[in-house]
Coordinates of C-alpha atoms in Angstrom, one line a residue:
L1111 CA 5.5 104.0 101.1
A1112 CA 9.3 103.4 100.9
W1113 CA 12.1 104.9 102.8
R1114 CA 15.4 105.7 101.1
P1115 CA 18.0 103.1 102.3
A1116 CA 20.5 104.3 104.9
P1117 CA 23.5 105.8 103.0
K1118 CA 26.8 103.9 102.7
K1119 CA 30.0 105.6 103.8
E1120 CA 30.8 107.0 100.4
T1121 CA 27.4 108.7 100.2
A1122 CA 27.2 109.7 103.8
G1123 CA 25.7 113.1 102.9
A1124 CA 22.7 111.6 101.2
A1125 CA 19.4 113.1 102.5
A1126 CA 16.8 110.9 104.2
L1127 CA 13.7 110.6 102.1
L1128 CA 10.3 108.9 102.2
A1129 CA 8.6 108.2 98.9
A1130 CA 4.8 108.0 99.0
A1131 CA 2.4 107.1 96.2
C1132 CA -1.3 107.4 96.1
G1133 CA -3.2 106.9 92.8
R1134 CA -1.1 108.5 90.1
D1135 CA 0.7 110.9 92.5
L1136 CA 4.2 110.4 93.8
V1137 CA 5.7 112.6 96.5
F1138 CA 9.1 112.7 98.2
L1139 CA 8.9 113.8 101.9
N1140 CA 11.5 114.9 104.4
P1141 CA 11.7 113.1 107.8
D1142 CA 9.6 115.9 109.4
A1143 CA 6.8 115.1 106.8
S1144 CA 7.4 118.3 104.8
V1145 CA 7.2 117.9 101.0
R1146 CA 10.6 117.8 99.3
H1147 CA 9.2 117.3 95.8
R1148 CA 5.9 116.5 94.1
C1149 CA 6.3 114.7 90.8
P1150 CA 4.1 115.1 87.7
R1151 CA 1.3 112.6 87.7
A1152 CA 2.2 109.1 86.5
P1153 CA 0.5 107.8 83.3
K1154 CA -1.5 105.2 85.4
T1155 CA -2.0 104.3 89.1
I1156 CA 1.3 103.6 90.8
S1157 CA 1.2 100.1 92.1
A1158 CA 4.7 99.5 93.6
L1159 CA 7.8 101.4 94.8
A1160 CA 11.3 100.1 95.3
W1161 CA 14.5 102.1 96.2
Q1162 CA 17.8 101.1 94.6
P1163 CA 19.8 99.6 97.5
A1164 CA 22.5 102.3 97.0
G1165 CA 19.8 104.9 97.3
G1166 CA 20.5 106.7 94.1
C1167 CA 17.1 106.3 92.5
L1168 CA 13.5 105.1 93.1
A1169 CA 11.7 102.7 90.8
A1170 CA 7.9 103.4 90.5
A1171 CA 5.7 100.9 88.7
Y1172 CA 2.3 101.5 87.0
F1173 CA 0.2 99.7 84.4
G1174 CA 2.4 100.1 81.4
G1175 CA 5.9 100.3 82.8
V1176 CA 8.4 101.4 85.4
Q1177 CA 10.0 104.8 85.9
L1178 CA 13.4 105.3 87.6
R1179 CA 13.7 108.7 89.3
D1180 CA 16.9 110.3 90.5
A1181 CA 16.9 110.8 94.3
D1182 CA 18.6 114.2 94.1
D1183 CA 16.9 116.1 91.3
F1184 CA 13.8 113.7 91.0
I1185 CA 14.0 113.6 87.2
V1186 CA 13.1 110.4 85.4
Q1187 CA 16.4 108.8 84.4
K1188 CA 15.0 105.9 82.5
E1189 CA 11.6 104.4 81.7
F1190 CA 11.0 100.7 80.9
P1191 CA 7.7 99.9 79.1
Y1192 CA 5.8 96.8 80.2
S1193 CA 2.4 96.1 78.7
N1194 CA 0.6 94.7 81.7
G1195 CA -0.1 95.3 85.4
I1196 CA 2.7 95.2 87.9
H1197 CA 2.1 94.0 91.5
A1198 CA 5.6 94.0 93.0
L1199 CA 9.0 95.4 92.5
V1200 CA 12.4 94.4 94.0
W1201 CA 16.1 95.3 93.4
S1202 CA 18.9 92.8 93.8
P1203 CA 21.2 93.8 96.7
D1204 CA 24.1 94.5 94.2
D1205 CA 21.9 97.0 92.2
R1206 CA 22.2 94.8 89.1
W1207 CA 18.7 93.6 88.6
L1208 CA 15.3 95.3 88.8
V1209 CA 12.5 92.7 89.0
S1210 CA 8.7 93.0 88.6
G1211 CA 6.0 90.5 89.6
N1212 CA 3.2 90.8 87.1
Q1213 CA -0.5 90.2 86.5
D1214 CA 0.0 88.3 83.2
P1215 CA 1.2 86.2 85.3
S1216 CA 5.0 86.4 85.0
V1217 CA 8.3 87.8 86.3
H1218 CA 10.2 90.4 84.3
L1219 CA 13.8 91.4 84.9
W1220 CA 15.8 94.5 83.7
I1221 CA 19.4 95.3 84.0
P1222 CA 19.0 99.1 84.1
E1223 CA 22.6 99.8 83.3
S1224 CA 22.6 98.0 80.0
G1225 CA 18.8 97.8 79.2
L1226 CA 18.9 94.0 78.9
E1227 CA 15.5 92.4 79.7
L1228 CA 14.6 88.8 80.6
H1229 CA 11.1 87.3 81.0
M1230 CA 9.8 84.2 82.8
S1231 CA 6.2 83.1 82.6
G1232 CA 4.0 80.1 83.3
Y1233 CA 3.0 80.9 86.9
E1234 CA -0.3 79.7 88.4
G1235 CA -1.5 83.2 89.2
K1236 CA -0.5 86.8 89.7
V1237 CA 3.1 87.2 91.0
K1238 CA 2.8 89.3 94.1
C1239 CA 5.8 88.0 96.2
L1240 CA 9.4 88.7 95.4
A1241 CA 12.6 88.5 97.5
F1242 CA 16.4 88.4 96.8
D1243 CA 18.9 86.7 99.0
P1244 CA 21.7 88.9 100.4
A1245 CA 24.3 87.6 97.8
A1246 CA 22.0 88.7 94.9
R1247 CA 22.1 85.2 93.5
W1248 CA 18.7 83.7 94.4
L1249 CA 15.4 85.4 93.4
A1250 CA 12.4 83.9 95.2
T1251 CA 9.0 84.5 93.5
G1252 CA 5.5 83.5 94.4
G1253 CA 2.6 83.3 91.9
G1254 CA 0.9 80.1 93.0
R1255 CA 1.5 77.2 95.5
D1256 CA 5.2 76.8 94.7
V1257 CA 8.0 79.2 95.5
C1258 CA 10.0 79.4 92.3
V1259 CA 13.6 80.4 93.0
W1260 CA 15.7 81.6 90.1
D1261 CA 19.5 81.6 89.9
C1262 CA 20.4 85.2 88.8
S1263 CA 24.2 84.6 88.8
G1264 CA 26.2 85.0 85.6
A1265 CA 24.0 85.7 82.5
G1266 CA 20.8 85.5 84.7
P1267 CA 17.9 83.1 85.1
E1268 CA 16.4 82.9 81.6
G1269 CA 16.7 79.4 80.2
R1270 CA 17.4 77.9 83.6
E1271 CA 15.1 75.7 85.6
P1272 CA 14.0 77.2 88.9
L1273 CA 14.2 75.5 92.3
Q1274 CA 10.6 74.6 93.4
L1275 CA 9.7 74.8 97.0
S1276 CA 6.2 73.4 97.6
H1277 CA 3.3 74.7 99.7
E1278 CA -0.2 73.3 99.7
A1279 CA -1.9 76.7 99.3
P1280 CA -1.1 79.8 97.4
L1281 CA 1.8 81.9 98.6
C1282 CA 1.2 85.2 100.3
A1283 CA 4.7 86.4 101.6
L1284 CA 8.4 85.8 101.2
A1285 CA 11.5 87.1 103.1
F1286 CA 15.2 86.2 103.0
Q1287 CA 17.4 86.7 106.0
H1288 CA 19.9 89.6 105.8
R1289 CA 23.1 87.6 106.0
R1290 CA 22.3 84.1 104.8
S1291 CA 20.3 82.4 102.0
L1292 CA 17.6 81.3 104.5
L1293 CA 14.1 81.9 103.1
A1294 CA 10.8 82.2 105.0
S1295 CA 7.7 81.5 102.9
A1296 CA 4.1 81.9 103.9
S1297 CA 1.0 80.4 102.3
A1298 CA -2.8 81.1 102.5
D1299 CA -3.4 78.1 104.8
G1300 CA -1.4 79.8 107.6
V1301 CA 1.7 77.7 107.1
I1302 CA 5.2 79.3 107.5
M1303 CA 8.2 77.4 106.1
L1304 CA 11.9 78.0 106.5
W1305 CA 14.3 76.9 103.7
D1306 CA 18.1 76.8 103.3
I1307 CA 18.9 77.2 99.6
A1308 CA 22.5 78.5 99.8
D1309 CA 24.0 75.6 97.8
G1310 CA 21.2 75.2 95.3
K1311 CA 19.9 72.1 97.0
P1312 CA 16.9 73.3 99.1
R1313 CA 16.5 71.9 102.6
R1314 CA 13.3 72.6 104.6
L1315 CA 14.4 73.5 108.1
A1316 CA 11.1 74.2 109.8
V1317 CA 7.3 74.3 109.4
V1318 CA 4.9 76.4 111.6
R1319 CA 1.2 76.6 111.3
M1320 CA -0.2 80.0 112.3
P1321 CA -3.8 80.9 113.4
S1322 CA -4.3 82.9 110.2
P1323 CA -2.5 83.6 106.9
A1324 CA 0.4 86.0 106.8
T1325 CA 0.3 89.3 104.9
K1326 CA 3.9 90.3 105.6
L1327 CA 7.2 88.7 106.8
A1328 CA 10.2 90.6 108.1
W1329 CA 13.5 89.4 109.6
S1330 CA 15.1 91.4 112.5
A1331 CA 18.4 93.1 111.7
D1332 CA 20.3 90.3 113.4
D1333 CA 18.2 87.6 111.7
A1334 CA 17.3 86.1 115.1
K1335 CA 13.6 86.9 114.9
L1336 CA 10.9 86.7 112.2
A1337 CA 8.0 89.1 112.5
I1338 CA 4.7 87.9 110.9
G1339 CA 1.8 90.2 110.2
S1340 CA -1.5 88.3 109.8
E1341 CA -4.6 89.1 107.7
K1342 CA -6.6 89.3 111.0
G1343 CA -4.5 92.2 112.3
A1344 CA -2.3 90.1 114.7
L1345 CA 1.5 90.4 114.9
Y1346 CA 3.6 87.4 115.8
V1347 CA 7.4 87.2 116.4
L1348 CA 9.1 83.8 116.1
A1349 CA 12.7 83.2 117.4
Y1350 CA 15.2 81.5 115.1
E1351 CA 18.1 79.6 116.5
S1352 CA 20.8 78.6 114.0

């Protein structure tokens, strides 16, 4: 499931849409749950959805690639082949980068406007966690016990060494604040860590041990609270004071 982002002023007339995928089927729904459009079946099972931040198109991943569908006419604008399973998708906040976390295990980046592709491999395991900071510079990725944070400024991360933020157990969730380059990371041993990486010199600000591992992290709109969904069905909310 993925809601279309709230429109900016210049696209204030954009319609609210919910994208829903099940198996190979992709459907766009109105807010009242009526079907706006039902797409032709994807080549393989759809594994991830991600709206472009501007709301102009939806990226849908499946084993074998990613399709970009226009949000108005629902036609496939572009298709990017990828010869492996994709577990996660994320756009950079400036719409420049589309990133996949993969089964191989690796991270793959596209610049949809130009078609340029970059690839980073060598992870411990499948890459299932992705998060961009609000400035679209830092890309946090999780495919093992270390958070690998790539610098996506300029020509992009390929050939650069990532920042390494260490956990003692495999990562299970990542989330940046909305206004600052503060990253929350969660690992399978129930540990939540908070990192400041704004200047490229990571500082660990806090460590919290939860009763069970997190499956999802989400910051409140004002960045004052961090919601944590656990694998045992519990929801926790932690307050953050800057």
